[in-house]
Amino acid sequence: MTLEAPPIPARALPVSARSPGKCIVFGEHAVVHGAPELVFAIDLHTQVFARSSDTTRLNSDPNAVRRNPYLRTALERAWAGGPPLDLRAVSRIPRAAGLGSSAAFAAALAAAFGSARGGVDRAELAQRAFDIERDAQGVGSPGDTSTVVAGGYVAINGGAEVPLWTVRSADRVWEVRRVSDPGWVWVVAHSGIPRSTGDAVRAVGRRLEAADGAELLAEFAKVAREGIRAVAHGDRAGVAELLRRNQELLREVGVSHPRLEALLDAAAPAAEAAKLTGAGAGGSIVALPVPGQETELVRRLARAGGLPFVVRPSAGVELV
Ligand code: MEV
C-alpha cells in the first residue's frame, strides 16, 4: 500500500474510481463538536464507473438521481452542467453499518467527476467529498470523507504531523493529519442493525448540551488525544485501555445498543479490547485481536450473529 497521496489525474470518460471505507478507532461523535478523532481507511471498497449516456442513471435506475441524496448532491456540486452519465456502483462495504459506505460513495463520485473535469488534488477532493456527505446527511464532521481520501491512519484535530489539509463547514474548521501505521490487523463486525448517522449525531448533540456535557466532551478529547499517541507509538496495551474508556463514554452519551454490547461480550476472550465504531445505535464494533486469535475472534463474532471482517489499512481513493 502506498500512502503517497498524488492528485487524481485528468481522464476522459469513461472513468472508474475506487474508495476504501473507514473504521473509527477513537473520537466518533465528539469530532463533530471539534474534539480529536483517529480513523483508518479499511480494505473494503466501493467502486464507481462513469460513462456518458443519454440520461443519468445509477445501476440502470434513472430515479436514483431523485432518491439517492448522495448522488443528487454529488451531481449538483461536482457535475453541474455536465452531460448525462451512466453510473455503476458496486460495494463490499455494508450499508448503514458505520463503516464508511456513504463517505466512500461520495469520495468515489467526487474523484470520478473531478478526473473527468481535468483532475483534482486531494485537499480539494476531501472538501468536495465532505460537502456532498454533509449536504446529504445534514450534520457531521469531515473525519470519514478525509480518511477515505487520504488512506491509512488519519487524525482529525490531533496528531503531531504537519496538516495534510483543512476542511471547512459554515461554522467550523477541522485539521487533518497523517498518523503512522503500527502495522496491526483489526476485526470489525456489523450487528445487522441499520441506523441513521444524522439521528445519532443529533441525539448526542442534545446529550452534550446537558450540565455535564462540556466535561464529557473534554473526556472524549483526552481519550482520543492519548489514543492517537498510543497508536503512533505502537502501544497495544495503551490502545486497549483507551478503547475501553472510549466505549464507556459512548455508552454514557446513549449510542450503544444491546446487539453491540452482545458483540463486545462475544469478542472479549479473543480481543485485547473492543468498542462500537461509527455513529452507533446499531452499526458495527471494532476489536483489536489478541495476536494469533484473529480467526477465533471472527468465529466468535459470527456465532454471536455479527458479520465480521478482518481489516487492514488501505490506500485512499484512486482511479482504477
Ligand atoms: C460517523 O461515521 C462518525 C460520527 O462522528 C459522525 C461524523 O463524524 O460525521 C458519528
mmCIF file of C-alpha atoms and ligand atoms in Angstrom:
data_model
loop_
_atom_site.group_PDB
_atom_site.id
_atom_site.type_symbol
_atom_site.label_atom_id
_atom_site.label_comp_id
_atom_site.label_asym_id
_atom_site.label_seq_id
_atom_site.Cartn_x
_atom_site.Cartn_y
_atom_site.Cartn_z
ATOM 1 C CA MET A 1 0.000 0.000 0.000
ATOM 2 C CA THR A 2 1.382 3.423 -0.884
ATOM 3 C CA LEU A 3 0.394 6.294 1.338
ATOM 4 C CA GLU A 4 1.633 8.946 -1.005
ATOM 5 C CA ALA A 5 -1.482 10.801 -1.961
ATOM 6 C CA PRO A 6 -0.953 12.065 -5.510
ATOM 7 C CA PRO A 7 -3.660 14.193 -7.132
ATOM 8 C CA ILE A 8 -6.446 12.441 -9.028
ATOM 9 C CA PRO A 9 -5.305 12.835 -12.664
ATOM 10 C CA ALA A 10 -7.410 14.056 -15.593
ATOM 11 C CA ARG A 11 -9.043 11.345 -17.724
ATOM 12 C CA ALA A 12 -11.643 11.447 -20.458
ATOM 13 C CA LEU A 13 -14.845 9.447 -19.809
ATOM 14 C CA PRO A 14 -15.283 6.567 -19.122
ATOM 15 C CA VAL A 15 -13.701 6.899 -15.684
ATOM 16 C CA SER A 16 -13.688 4.492 -12.753
ATOM 17 C CA ALA A 17 -12.762 5.351 -9.150
ATOM 18 C CA ARG A 18 -12.442 3.138 -6.096
ATOM 19 C CA SER A 19 -12.659 4.312 -2.477
ATOM 20 C CA PRO A 20 -11.985 2.468 0.780
ATOM 21 C CA GLY A 21 -14.405 2.519 3.711
ATOM 22 C CA LYS A 22 -13.273 3.607 7.171
ATOM 23 C CA CYS A 23 -13.077 2.477 10.771
ATOM 24 C CA ILE A 24 -13.106 4.993 13.618
ATOM 25 C CA VAL A 25 -10.746 3.934 16.415
ATOM 26 C CA PHE A 26 -11.260 6.902 18.781
ATOM 27 C CA GLY A 27 -13.408 10.018 18.932
ATOM 28 C CA GLU A 28 -16.599 9.492 16.903
ATOM 29 C CA HIS A 29 -19.365 11.973 17.755
ATOM 30 C CA ALA A 30 -17.012 14.192 19.774
ATOM 31 C CA VAL A 31 -15.255 15.103 16.491
ATOM 32 C CA VAL A 32 -18.466 16.746 15.272
ATOM 33 C CA HIS A 33 -18.002 19.209 18.170
ATOM 34 C CA GLY A 34 -14.319 19.879 17.426
ATOM 35 C CA ALA A 35 -12.596 17.131 19.514
ATOM 36 C CA PRO A 36 -9.829 14.904 18.038
ATOM 37 C CA GLU A 37 -10.562 11.643 16.230
ATOM 38 C CA LEU A 38 -8.456 8.718 14.925
ATOM 39 C CA VAL A 39 -9.711 6.854 11.853
ATOM 40 C CA PHE A 40 -8.184 4.469 9.313
ATOM 41 C CA ALA A 41 -9.201 3.604 5.756
ATOM 42 C CA ILE A 42 -10.202 -0.091 5.538
ATOM 43 C CA ASP A 43 -9.646 -2.553 2.724
ATOM 44 C CA LEU A 44 -13.346 -2.899 1.877
ATOM 45 C CA HIS A 45 -14.125 -0.731 -1.146
ATOM 46 C CA THR A 46 -16.796 0.975 -3.220
ATOM 47 C CA GLN A 47 -16.143 1.344 -6.952
ATOM 48 C CA VAL A 48 -17.940 3.786 -9.227
ATOM 49 C CA PHE A 49 -17.814 3.609 -13.033
ATOM 50 C CA ALA A 50 -18.995 6.618 -15.094
ATOM 51 C CA ARG A 51 -19.553 6.862 -18.856
ATOM 52 C CA SER A 52 -21.547 9.260 -20.995
ATOM 53 C CA SER A 53 -25.123 8.340 -21.741
ATOM 54 C CA ASP A 54 -28.455 9.762 -22.924
ATOM 55 C CA THR A 55 -29.929 10.032 -19.400
ATOM 56 C CA THR A 56 -28.294 9.969 -15.976
ATOM 57 C CA ARG A 57 -28.867 6.717 -14.094
ATOM 58 C CA LEU A 58 -27.266 4.650 -11.341
ATOM 59 C CA ASN A 59 -27.144 0.873 -11.765
ATOM 60 C CA SER A 60 -29.752 1.234 -14.549
ATOM 61 C CA ASP A 61 -32.151 3.252 -12.306
ATOM 62 C CA PRO A 62 -32.905 6.804 -13.559
ATOM 63 C CA ASN A 63 -34.917 7.509 -10.351
ATOM 64 C CA ALA A 64 -31.760 7.151 -8.245
ATOM 65 C CA VAL A 65 -30.889 10.772 -9.071
ATOM 66 C CA ARG A 66 -34.016 11.860 -7.217
ATOM 67 C CA ARG A 67 -33.971 9.203 -4.499
ATOM 68 C CA ASN A 68 -30.288 8.969 -3.554
ATOM 69 C CA PRO A 69 -29.293 12.200 -1.730
ATOM 70 C CA TYR A 70 -25.553 11.468 -2.068
ATOM 71 C CA LEU A 71 -25.811 11.034 -5.824
ATOM 72 C CA ARG A 72 -28.092 14.051 -6.233
ATOM 73 C CA THR A 73 -25.741 16.276 -4.214
ATOM 74 C CA ALA A 74 -22.622 14.953 -5.956
ATOM 75 C CA LEU A 75 -24.146 15.710 -9.366
ATOM 76 C CA GLU A 76 -25.207 19.202 -8.256
ATOM 77 C CA ARG A 77 -21.887 20.058 -6.591
ATOM 78 C CA ALA A 78 -19.334 18.317 -8.809
ATOM 79 C CA TRP A 79 -21.015 17.700 -12.191
ATOM 80 C CA ALA A 80 -23.242 20.773 -12.717
ATOM 81 C CA GLY A 81 -23.659 21.474 -16.436
ATOM 82 C CA GLY A 82 -22.032 18.153 -17.374
ATOM 83 C CA PRO A 83 -23.504 15.628 -19.830
ATOM 84 C CA PRO A 84 -25.777 12.775 -18.608
ATOM 85 C CA LEU A 85 -23.921 9.815 -17.120
ATOM 86 C CA ASP A 86 -24.483 6.084 -16.916
ATOM 87 C CA LEU A 87 -23.122 5.271 -13.442
ATOM 88 C CA ARG A 88 -22.430 1.853 -11.968
ATOM 89 C CA ALA A 89 -21.570 1.365 -8.309
ATOM 90 C CA VAL A 90 -20.526 -1.822 -6.557
ATOM 91 C CA SER A 91 -19.535 -2.046 -2.910
ATOM 92 C CA ARG A 92 -18.223 -4.566 -0.369
ATOM 93 C CA ILE A 93 -18.873 -2.112 2.484
ATOM 94 C CA PRO A 94 -22.094 -2.985 4.355
ATOM 95 C CA ARG A 95 -24.524 -0.043 4.172
ATOM 96 C CA ALA A 96 -25.647 1.962 7.229
ATOM 97 C CA ALA A 97 -23.118 -0.048 9.252
ATOM 98 C CA GLY A 98 -20.739 2.677 10.484
ATOM 99 C CA LEU A 99 -18.009 1.510 8.087
ATOM 100 C CA GLY A 100 -17.991 4.459 5.704
ATOM 101 C CA SER A 101 -20.194 3.326 2.812
ATOM 102 C CA SER A 102 -21.577 6.848 2.272
ATOM 103 C CA ALA A 103 -18.154 8.527 2.565
ATOM 104 C CA ALA A 104 -16.734 6.000 0.076
ATOM 105 C CA PHE A 105 -19.592 6.598 -2.382
ATOM 106 C CA ALA A 106 -19.206 10.401 -2.066
ATOM 107 C CA ALA A 107 -15.404 10.220 -2.495
ATOM 108 C CA ALA A 108 -15.547 7.811 -5.458
ATOM 109 C CA LEU A 109 -18.131 10.015 -7.219
ATOM 110 C CA ALA A 110 -16.135 13.195 -6.480
ATOM 111 C CA ALA A 111 -12.918 11.553 -7.714
ATOM 112 C CA ALA A 112 -14.540 10.258 -10.933
ATOM 113 C CA PHE A 113 -16.195 13.623 -11.668
ATOM 114 C CA GLY A 114 -13.027 15.544 -10.708
ATOM 115 C CA SER A 115 -10.961 13.383 -13.023
ATOM 116 C CA ALA A 116 -13.340 13.832 -15.954
ATOM 117 C CA ARG A 117 -13.204 17.600 -15.342
ATOM 118 C CA GLY A 118 -9.425 17.983 -15.563
ATOM 119 C CA GLY A 119 -8.141 16.344 -12.361
ATOM 120 C CA VAL A 120 -8.331 17.344 -8.694
ATOM 121 C CA ASP A 121 -5.883 17.464 -5.779
ATOM 122 C CA ARG A 122 -6.550 15.600 -2.529
ATOM 123 C CA ALA A 123 -7.243 18.677 -0.383
ATOM 124 C CA GLU A 124 -9.921 19.876 -2.791
ATOM 125 C CA LEU A 125 -11.283 16.338 -3.149
ATOM 126 C CA ALA A 126 -11.545 15.991 0.663
ATOM 127 C CA GLN A 127 -13.536 19.240 0.840
ATOM 128 C CA ARG A 128 -15.819 18.181 -2.046
ATOM 129 C CA ALA A 129 -16.485 14.713 -0.589
ATOM 130 C CA PHE A 130 -17.275 16.292 2.800
ATOM 131 C CA ASP A 131 -19.613 18.881 1.233
ATOM 132 C CA ILE A 132 -21.507 16.075 -0.559
ATOM 133 C CA GLU A 133 -21.831 13.937 2.587
ATOM 134 C CA ARG A 134 -22.742 16.859 4.822
ATOM 135 C CA ASP A 135 -25.379 18.199 2.393
ATOM 136 C CA ALA A 136 -26.921 14.735 2.089
ATOM 137 C CA GLN A 137 -26.747 13.977 5.839
ATOM 138 C CA GLY A 138 -27.384 17.465 7.214
ATOM 139 C CA VAL A 139 -24.839 17.056 10.046
ATOM 140 C CA GLY A 140 -21.394 15.583 10.650
ATOM 141 C CA SER A 141 -17.641 16.038 10.523
ATOM 142 C CA PRO A 142 -15.156 15.502 7.669
ATOM 143 C CA GLY A 143 -13.480 12.605 9.544
ATOM 144 C CA ASP A 144 -14.932 9.867 7.345
ATOM 145 C CA THR A 145 -14.507 11.605 3.996
ATOM 146 C CA SER A 146 -10.966 12.896 4.673
ATOM 147 C CA THR A 147 -9.865 9.419 5.776
ATOM 148 C CA VAL A 148 -11.131 7.692 2.644
ATOM 149 C CA VAL A 149 -9.462 10.407 0.529
ATOM 150 C CA ALA A 150 -6.113 10.221 2.402
ATOM 151 C CA GLY A 151 -5.951 6.456 3.081
ATOM 152 C CA GLY A 152 -4.043 4.913 6.002
ATOM 153 C CA TYR A 153 -4.424 6.265 9.554
ATOM 154 C CA VAL A 154 -5.636 9.849 9.899
ATOM 155 C CA ALA A 155 -6.064 12.174 12.900
ATOM 156 C CA ILE A 156 -8.684 14.893 12.804
ATOM 157 C CA ASN A 157 -7.880 17.863 15.069
ATOM 158 C CA GLY A 158 -4.981 15.970 16.630
ATOM 159 C CA GLY A 159 -1.660 14.253 15.952
ATOM 160 C CA ALA A 160 1.840 15.624 15.611
ATOM 161 C CA GLU A 161 2.453 15.793 11.847
ATOM 162 C CA VAL A 162 2.143 18.796 9.553
ATOM 163 C CA PRO A 163 -1.523 19.016 8.429
ATOM 164 C CA LEU A 164 -2.336 17.300 5.128
ATOM 165 C CA TRP A 165 -5.198 19.770 4.691
ATOM 166 C CA THR A 166 -8.005 21.583 6.466
ATOM 167 C CA VAL A 167 -11.716 21.096 5.783
ATOM 168 C CA ARG A 168 -14.342 23.750 6.437
ATOM 169 C CA SER A 169 -18.040 23.876 7.157
ATOM 170 C CA ALA A 170 -20.008 27.111 7.637
ATOM 171 C CA ASP A 171 -19.137 27.217 11.359
ATOM 172 C CA ARG A 172 -16.037 25.040 11.911
ATOM 173 C CA VAL A 173 -12.552 24.163 10.582
ATOM 174 C CA TRP A 174 -11.008 20.691 11.016
ATOM 175 C CA GLU A 175 -7.283 19.886 10.550
ATOM 176 C CA VAL A 176 -6.368 16.538 9.019
ATOM 177 C CA ARG A 177 -3.004 14.866 9.755
ATOM 178 C CA ARG A 178 -1.329 11.569 8.875
ATOM 179 C CA VAL A 179 -0.657 9.131 11.757
ATOM 180 C CA SER A 180 1.955 6.408 11.273
ATOM 181 C CA ASP A 181 0.626 2.888 10.793
ATOM 182 C CA PRO A 182 1.555 0.498 13.643
ATOM 183 C CA GLY A 183 1.046 -2.484 11.265
ATOM 184 C CA TRP A 184 -1.885 -4.030 13.160
ATOM 185 C CA VAL A 185 -4.775 -6.117 11.899
ATOM 186 C CA TRP A 186 -8.244 -5.228 13.263
ATOM 187 C CA VAL A 187 -11.583 -7.022 13.186
ATOM 188 C CA VAL A 188 -14.856 -5.165 12.601
ATOM 189 C CA ALA A 189 -18.306 -6.756 12.868
ATOM 190 C CA HIS A 190 -21.656 -5.391 11.732
ATOM 191 C CA SER A 191 -24.526 -6.008 14.167
ATOM 192 C CA GLY A 192 -27.058 -6.107 11.324
ATOM 193 C CA ILE A 193 -28.951 -3.226 12.967
ATOM 194 C CA PRO A 194 -29.131 -0.361 10.473
ATOM 195 C CA ARG A 195 -29.001 3.149 11.897
ATOM 196 C CA SER A 196 -29.114 6.763 10.768
ATOM 197 C CA THR A 197 -25.917 8.740 11.286
ATOM 198 C CA GLY A 198 -27.876 12.005 11.257
ATOM 199 C CA ASP A 199 -30.290 10.862 14.005
ATOM 200 C CA ALA A 200 -27.455 9.548 16.211
ATOM 201 C CA VAL A 201 -25.389 12.733 15.753
ATOM 202 C CA ARG A 202 -28.371 14.937 16.645
ATOM 203 C CA ALA A 203 -29.183 12.829 19.742
ATOM 204 C CA VAL A 204 -25.572 13.062 21.002
ATOM 205 C CA GLY A 205 -25.572 16.807 20.309
ATOM 206 C CA ARG A 206 -28.612 17.162 22.600
ATOM 207 C CA ARG A 207 -26.947 14.970 25.263
ATOM 208 C CA LEU A 208 -23.835 17.179 25.185
ATOM 209 C CA GLU A 209 -25.985 20.239 25.956
ATOM 210 C CA ALA A 210 -26.665 18.841 29.475
ATOM 211 C CA ALA A 211 -24.859 20.245 32.527
ATOM 212 C CA ASP A 212 -22.056 17.635 32.311
ATOM 213 C CA GLY A 213 -21.746 17.965 28.503
ATOM 214 C CA ALA A 214 -18.554 20.056 28.463
ATOM 215 C CA GLU A 215 -16.884 17.685 30.911
ATOM 216 C CA LEU A 216 -17.883 14.659 28.811
ATOM 217 C CA LEU A 217 -16.589 16.289 25.637
ATOM 218 C CA ALA A 218 -13.274 17.060 27.369
ATOM 219 C CA GLU A 219 -13.021 13.385 28.400
ATOM 220 C CA PHE A 220 -13.718 12.215 24.804
ATOM 221 C CA ALA A 221 -10.993 14.608 23.615
ATOM 222 C CA LYS A 222 -8.474 13.345 26.197
ATOM 223 C CA VAL A 223 -9.082 9.688 25.275
ATOM 224 C CA ALA A 224 -8.700 10.428 21.548
ATOM 225 C CA ARG A 225 -5.564 12.547 22.073
ATOM 226 C CA GLU A 226 -3.924 9.782 24.124
ATOM 227 C CA GLY A 227 -5.212 7.173 21.662
ATOM 228 C CA ILE A 228 -3.603 8.928 18.680
ATOM 229 C CA ARG A 229 -0.285 8.969 20.559
ATOM 230 C CA ALA A 230 -0.606 5.309 21.596
ATOM 231 C CA VAL A 231 -1.334 4.136 18.028
ATOM 232 C CA ALA A 232 1.524 6.238 16.629
ATOM 233 C CA HIS A 233 3.888 4.565 19.148
ATOM 234 C CA GLY A 234 2.512 1.045 18.561
ATOM 235 C CA ASP A 235 1.452 0.796 22.234
ATOM 236 C CA ARG A 236 -1.173 -2.001 22.128
ATOM 237 C CA ALA A 237 -1.791 -2.117 25.891
ATOM 238 C CA GLY A 238 -2.353 1.644 25.964
ATOM 239 C CA VAL A 239 -4.686 1.465 22.970
ATOM 240 C CA ALA A 240 -6.684 -1.383 24.565
ATOM 241 C CA GLU A 241 -7.222 0.595 27.770
ATOM 242 C CA LEU A 242 -8.299 3.686 25.794
ATOM 243 C CA LEU A 243 -10.692 1.661 23.602
ATOM 244 C CA ARG A 244 -12.451 0.527 26.787
ATOM 245 C CA ARG A 245 -12.634 4.095 28.118
ATOM 246 C CA ASN A 246 -13.977 5.377 24.800
ATOM 247 C CA GLN A 247 -16.714 2.709 24.845
ATOM 248 C CA GLU A 248 -17.763 3.788 28.362
ATOM 249 C CA LEU A 249 -18.126 7.370 27.123
ATOM 250 C CA LEU A 250 -20.134 6.247 24.089
ATOM 251 C CA ARG A 251 -22.466 4.302 26.422
ATOM 252 C CA GLU A 252 -22.783 7.414 28.558
ATOM 253 C CA VAL A 253 -23.976 9.509 25.590
ATOM 254 C CA GLY A 254 -26.501 6.821 24.660
ATOM 255 C CA VAL A 255 -25.238 5.375 21.367
ATOM 256 C CA SER A 256 -24.519 1.798 22.405
ATOM 257 C CA HIS A 257 -27.140 -0.872 21.688
ATOM 258 C CA PRO A 258 -27.892 -4.309 23.204
ATOM 259 C CA ARG A 259 -26.730 -6.018 19.986
ATOM 260 C CA LEU A 260 -23.448 -4.081 20.088
ATOM 261 C CA GLU A 261 -22.960 -4.986 23.748
ATOM 262 C CA ALA A 262 -23.593 -8.658 22.867
ATOM 263 C CA LEU A 263 -20.890 -8.482 20.181
ATOM 264 C CA LEU A 264 -18.471 -6.790 22.605
ATOM 265 C CA ASP A 265 -19.092 -9.603 25.127
ATOM 266 C CA ALA A 266 -18.602 -12.259 22.439
ATOM 267 C CA ALA A 267 -15.326 -10.632 21.319
ATOM 268 C CA ALA A 268 -13.845 -10.288 24.824
ATOM 269 C CA PRO A 269 -11.931 -13.615 25.181
ATOM 270 C CA ALA A 270 -10.143 -13.178 21.810
ATOM 271 C CA ALA A 271 -9.713 -9.383 21.812
ATOM 272 C CA GLU A 272 -7.387 -7.083 23.724
ATOM 273 C CA ALA A 273 -10.314 -4.619 23.722
ATOM 274 C CA ALA A 274 -13.273 -3.582 21.577
ATOM 275 C CA LYS A 275 -15.737 -0.713 21.192
ATOM 276 C CA LEU A 276 -18.525 0.372 18.877
ATOM 277 C CA THR A 277 -17.289 2.204 15.786
ATOM 278 C CA GLY A 278 -19.069 4.961 13.859
ATOM 279 C CA ALA A 279 -22.349 6.540 14.848
ATOM 280 C CA GLY A 280 -23.517 3.567 16.980
ATOM 281 C CA ALA A 281 -27.158 2.940 17.931
ATOM 282 C CA GLY A 282 -26.665 -0.164 15.763
ATOM 283 C CA GLY A 283 -23.942 -0.454 13.146
ATOM 284 C CA SER A 284 -20.607 -2.061 13.981
ATOM 285 C CA ILE A 285 -17.939 -2.769 16.562
ATOM 286 C CA VAL A 286 -14.157 -2.744 16.132
ATOM 287 C CA ALA A 287 -11.897 -5.113 18.055
ATOM 288 C CA LEU A 288 -8.130 -5.310 18.477
ATOM 289 C CA PRO A 289 -7.474 -9.055 18.336
ATOM 290 C CA VAL A 290 -5.176 -10.881 20.727
ATOM 291 C CA PRO A 291 -2.277 -11.672 18.317
ATOM 292 C CA GLY A 292 -2.854 -15.116 16.809
ATOM 293 C CA GLN A 293 -6.533 -15.112 17.816
ATOM 294 C CA GLU A 294 -7.863 -13.306 14.717
ATOM 295 C CA THR A 295 -9.673 -16.366 13.330
ATOM 296 C CA GLU A 296 -11.093 -17.268 16.739
ATOM 297 C CA LEU A 297 -12.330 -13.674 17.116
ATOM 298 C CA VAL A 298 -14.043 -13.809 13.713
ATOM 299 C CA ARG A 299 -15.624 -17.161 14.649
ATOM 300 C CA ARG A 300 -16.902 -15.823 17.974
ATOM 301 C CA LEU A 301 -18.408 -12.711 16.359
ATOM 302 C CA ALA A 302 -20.096 -14.724 13.606
ATOM 303 C CA ARG A 303 -21.506 -17.174 16.178
ATOM 304 C CA ALA A 304 -22.923 -14.201 18.108
ATOM 305 C CA GLY A 305 -24.794 -13.111 14.958
ATOM 306 C CA GLY A 306 -22.398 -10.437 13.687
ATOM 307 C CA LEU A 307 -20.993 -10.014 10.167
ATOM 308 C CA PRO A 308 -17.213 -9.893 10.819
ATOM 309 C CA PHE A 309 -14.384 -8.715 8.571
ATOM 310 C CA VAL A 310 -10.649 -8.777 9.174
ATOM 311 C CA VAL A 311 -9.496 -5.321 8.055
ATOM 312 C CA ARG A 312 -6.170 -3.661 7.349
ATOM 313 C CA PRO A 313 -5.373 -0.061 6.362
ATOM 314 C CA SER A 314 -5.952 0.755 2.688
ATOM 315 C CA ALA A 315 -4.692 3.426 0.314
ATOM 316 C CA GLY A 316 -7.089 6.329 -0.310
ATOM 317 C CA VAL A 317 -9.497 6.819 -3.205
ATOM 318 C CA GLU A 318 -7.885 6.254 -6.611
ATOM 319 C CA LEU A 319 -8.713 5.776 -10.271
ATOM 320 C CA VAL A 320 -8.816 2.145 -11.394
HETATM 321 C C1 MEV B 1 -19.875 8.639 11.701
HETATM 322 O O1 MEV B 1 -19.121 7.713 10.968
HETATM 323 C C2 MEV B 1 -18.994 9.367 12.696
HETATM 324 C C3 MEV B 1 -19.706 10.452 13.511
HETATM 325 O O2 MEV B 1 -18.697 11.061 14.343
HETATM 326 C C4 MEV B 1 -20.338 11.497 12.627
HETATM 327 C C5 MEV B 1 -19.307 12.315 11.859
HETATM 328 O O3 MEV B 1 -18.163 12.480 12.300
HETATM 329 O O4 MEV B 1 -19.693 12.823 10.794
HETATM 330 C C6 MEV B 1 -20.766 9.862 14.425
#
